């Protein structure tokens, strides 16, 4: 099955049918053609897959409103130029079409007749990924990052419980779990004095960057918790809702994944070179470096290990860069025994609870790659590079199995000045062949497990 920019999809959840989602081609506000700029995703406990619509703004032209600007829609021609051929990508002609992108899309790979769903209860922003876990009573909780400088990370707590089994009744019920619940945004506080965080990455006097946080509710069903915004506005303009409630502005929250072994949640914060610039927010304990080129990984523990709760503790698990740089931190593990890492993007776990990190935009003068790091025990923080991708490529979509690691090598050869006539890479087929993205599988020659 091939899902494209013209595949028919259903809009579901509390914003379905909203006037903010209606266009001349869809007066109902409940049917959309296609999904754009899919990034990472997740696999649900009930057997479907979730897919984040990330940089959808690149396709839309002639934005003019405050909400257009907040979502990065160009005031003139778009980067992709699709508006030349289809009026729905011209915001001046179809002001609501862009509102129909930026969602989490749910697919059922076991049902070829299933119409993909855009789940409005999970909010609209540049979704990097979405990965659920279950509460003790069986309700899904989905963690999500908005991949933009100074934007936020979120969670959604369903009000419905998952049904066990693969019967038609159970499957039909479970495919509604992400339409009813509460959407939250995170606000973090450090536990060190502001004077201890000077923007250089120097550790505070207590020896680590850590603190507490709260989940601020934004909307539940058709009820808004944000003063001055309707529920529809909260779901469609979720970034603005986060602005209004004072959520913590982060260094590009990308993938957010809960550990299947411990329940702790890991947030990849890729970088933010605008941190501390004139007129921009400066360093705080969760984002401790101004001009942050290399990013960090935040570790979050829900209070009482309850993913539906409204509070959490957090610490920086890893502050990326060259281990020789005093501003880096590997959760206390000796830095002469770890690999350099820059710009964490996607994260995943292996069966042993190790965290695997793929990078995008390495600023250390080397290619991007895939890294593994222990999250518990005496080797906690021991980070090792596992593989490297070709020049200009991004490492993404890691899947870590007992005996096999899969990664997607995205846009190899994408460097300034490269062209079809003068490619920067000929990967994977060699000289004289067109450069192509591919999926790579890696295994040990002796057949033993990886990550032990």
Coordinates of N, CA and C in Angstrom, one line a residue, residues 40-125:
X40 N 9.2 10.8 12.2 CA 9.2 9.6 12.9 C 7.8 9.2 13.3
X41 N 7.7 8.2 14.1 CA 6.3 7.7 14.5 C 6.4 6.8 15.7
X42 N 5.5 5.9 15.8 CA 5.4 5.0 16.9 C 4.5 3.8 16.6
X43 N 4.6 2.8 17.4 CA 3.8 1.6 17.2 C 2.9 1.5 18.5
X44 N 1.6 1.4 18.3 CA 0.7 1.4 19.4 C 0.6 -0.1 20.0
X45 N 0.2 -0.2 21.3 CA 0.0 -1.5 21.8 C -1.1 -2.3 21.2
X46 N -2.0 -1.6 20.4 CA -3.1 -2.3 19.8 C -2.8 -2.6 18.3
X47 N -1.6 -2.3 17.8 CA -1.2 -2.8 16.5 C -1.2 -1.9 15.4
X48 N -1.5 -0.6 15.7 CA -1.5 0.4 14.6 C -0.2 1.2 14.7
X49 N 0.1 2.0 13.7 CA 1.3 2.9 13.7 C 0.9 4.3 13.7
X50 N 1.7 5.2 14.3 CA 1.5 6.6 14.3 C 2.6 7.3 13.6
X51 N 2.2 8.4 12.8 CA 3.1 9.1 12.0 C 3.0 10.6 12.2
X52 N 4.1 11.3 12.5 CA 4.0 12.7 12.7 C 4.2 13.5 11.4
X53 N 3.3 14.5 11.2 CA 3.5 15.4 10.1 C 4.3 16.6 10.6
X54 N 5.5 16.7 10.1 CA 6.5 17.6 10.6 C 6.5 19.0 9.9
X55 N 7.4 19.2 8.9 CA 7.6 20.5 8.3 C 6.6 20.8 7.2
X56 N 5.4 20.7 7.5 CA 4.3 20.9 6.5 C 4.3 22.3 5.9
X57 N 4.8 23.2 6.7 CA 4.7 24.7 6.3 C 5.5 24.9 5.0
X58 N 6.4 24.1 4.6 CA 7.2 24.3 3.4 C 6.4 24.2 2.1
X59 N 5.2 23.7 2.2 CA 4.3 23.5 1.1 C 3.3 24.6 0.8
X60 N 3.2 25.5 1.8 CA 2.1 26.5 1.7 C 2.7 27.9 1.5
X61 N 2.0 28.7 0.7 CA 2.5 30.0 0.2 C 1.5 31.1 0.7
X62 N 2.0 32.3 0.7 CA 1.2 33.6 0.9 C 0.4 33.6 2.2
X63 N 1.1 33.2 3.3 CA 0.5 33.3 4.6 C 0.5 34.8 5.0
X64 N -0.4 35.1 5.9 CA -0.5 36.5 6.3 C -0.9 36.7 7.7
X65 N -1.5 35.7 8.3 CA -2.1 35.9 9.7 C -1.0 35.6 10.8
X66 N -1.4 35.9 12.0 CA -0.5 35.6 13.1 C -0.3 34.1 13.3
X67 N -1.3 33.3 13.0 CA -1.2 31.9 13.2 C -0.3 31.3 12.0
X68 N -0.4 31.9 10.8 CA 0.5 31.5 9.7 C 1.9 31.7 10.1
X69 N 2.2 32.9 10.7 CA 3.6 33.2 11.0 C 4.1 32.3 12.1
X70 N 3.2 32.0 13.1 CA 3.6 31.1 14.2 C 3.9 29.7 13.8
X71 N 3.4 29.3 12.6 CA 3.6 28.0 12.1 C 4.6 28.0 10.9
X72 N 5.3 29.1 10.7 CA 6.3 29.2 9.7 C 5.9 29.2 8.3
X73 N 4.7 29.6 8.0 CA 4.2 29.6 6.6 C 4.7 30.9 5.9
X74 N 5.3 30.8 4.8 CA 5.9 31.9 4.1 C 4.9 33.0 3.7
X75 N 5.3 34.2 3.8 CA 4.4 35.3 3.3 C 4.4 35.4 1.8
X76 N 5.4 34.8 1.1 CA 5.4 34.8 -0.3 C 5.4 33.4 -0.9
X77 N 6.1 33.1 -2.0 CA 6.1 31.8 -2.5 C 6.6 30.7 -1.5
X78 N 6.1 29.5 -1.6 CA 6.6 28.4 -0.7 C 7.9 27.9 -1.2
X79 N 8.5 27.1 -0.3 CA 9.8 26.4 -0.7 C 9.6 25.4 -1.8
X80 N 8.4 24.7 -1.7 CA 8.1 23.6 -2.7 C 7.5 24.0 -4.0
X81 N 6.8 25.2 -4.0 CA 6.2 25.8 -5.2 C 5.0 25.0 -5.6
X82 N 4.4 24.2 -4.7 CA 3.2 23.5 -5.2 C 2.0 24.4 -5.4
X83 N 2.0 25.6 -4.9 CA 0.9 26.5 -5.1 C 0.7 26.9 -6.6
X84 N 1.8 26.7 -7.3 CA 1.7 27.0 -8.8 C 0.8 26.1 -9.5
X85 N 0.5 24.9 -8.9 CA -0.2 23.8 -9.6 C -1.5 23.4 -8.9
X86 N -1.6 23.8 -7.6 CA -2.8 23.4 -6.9 C -3.1 24.5 -5.9
X87 N -4.3 25.1 -6.1 CA -4.7 26.2 -5.3 C -4.8 26.0 -3.8
X88 N -4.9 24.7 -3.4 CA -5.1 24.4 -2.0 C -3.8 24.7 -1.2
X89 N -2.7 24.9 -1.9 CA -1.4 25.2 -1.2 C -1.2 26.7 -1.2
X90 N -2.1 27.5 -1.7 CA -2.0 29.0 -1.6 C -3.0 29.4 -0.5
X91 N -2.4 29.9 0.6 CA -3.1 30.2 1.8 C -4.1 31.4 1.5
X92 N -3.7 32.3 0.5 CA -4.5 33.4 0.2 C -5.8 33.0 -0.4
X93 N -5.8 31.8 -1.1 CA -7.0 31.3 -1.7 C -7.7 30.2 -0.9
X94 N -6.9 29.5 -0.1 CA -7.5 28.5 0.8 C -6.9 28.6 2.2
X95 N -7.4 29.6 3.0 CA -6.7 29.9 4.2 C -6.7 28.8 5.3
X96 N -7.6 27.8 5.1 CA -7.7 26.7 6.1 C -7.0 25.4 5.7
X97 N -6.5 25.4 4.5 CA -5.9 24.1 4.0 C -4.7 23.7 4.9
X98 N -3.9 24.7 5.3 CA -2.7 24.4 6.1 C -3.1 23.9 7.4
X99 N -4.3 24.2 7.9 CA -4.7 23.8 9.2 C -5.0 22.2 9.2
X100 N -5.0 21.7 8.1 CA -5.3 20.2 7.9 C -4.1 19.4 7.9
X101 N -2.9 20.0 8.2 CA -1.7 19.3 8.3 C -0.9 19.7 9.6
X102 N -0.1 18.9 10.0 CA 0.6 19.1 11.3 C 0.0 18.2 12.4
X103 N -0.6 17.1 12.0 CA -1.2 16.2 12.9 C -0.5 14.9 13.1
X104 N -0.9 14.1 14.0 CA -0.5 12.7 14.1 C -1.5 11.9 13.3
X105 N -0.9 11.1 12.4 CA -1.8 10.2 11.5 C -1.7 8.8 12.0
X106 N -2.8 8.1 12.2 CA -2.8 6.7 12.6 C -3.2 5.8 11.4
X107 N -2.4 4.8 11.2 CA -2.6 3.8 10.1 C -2.7 2.4 10.7
X108 N -3.5 1.6 10.1 CA -3.6 0.2 10.5 C -3.0 -0.7 9.4
X109 N -1.7 -1.1 9.6 CA -1.1 -1.9 8.5 C -1.7 -3.3 8.3
X110 N -2.6 -3.7 9.2 CA -3.2 -5.0 9.1 C -4.5 -5.0 8.4
X111 N -5.0 -3.8 8.0 CA -6.2 -3.6 7.4 C -6.1 -2.7 6.1
X112 N -6.0 -3.3 5.0 CA -5.7 -2.5 3.7 C -6.8 -1.6 3.4
X113 N -8.0 -1.8 4.0 CA -9.1 -0.9 3.7 C -9.3 0.2 4.7
X114 N -8.4 0.3 5.7 CA -8.6 1.3 6.7 C -8.2 2.7 6.2
X115 N -9.1 3.6 6.4 CA -8.8 5.0 6.0 C -7.9 5.7 7.0
X116 N -6.8 6.2 6.7 CA -5.9 6.8 7.7 C -6.7 7.9 8.4
X117 N -6.4 8.1 9.7 CA -7.0 9.1 10.6 C -6.0 10.1 11.0
X118 N -6.4 11.4 10.9 CA -5.7 12.5 11.5 C -6.3 12.8 12.9
X119 N -5.5 12.6 14.0 CA -6.1 12.6 15.3 C -5.9 14.0 15.9
X120 N -7.0 14.8 15.9 CA -6.9 16.2 16.3 C -6.8 16.3 17.8
X121 N -7.1 15.3 18.6 CA -7.0 15.4 20.1 C -5.6 15.5 20.5
X122 N -4.6 15.1 19.6 CA -3.2 15.2 19.9 C -2.5 16.5 19.6
X123 N -3.3 17.5 19.1 CA -2.8 18.8 18.8 C -2.1 18.9 17.4
X124 N -1.9 20.2 17.0 CA -1.3 20.4 15.7 C -0.1 21.2 15.9
X125 N 1.1 20.7 15.5 CA 2.3 21.3 15.5 C 3.3 20.5 14.6

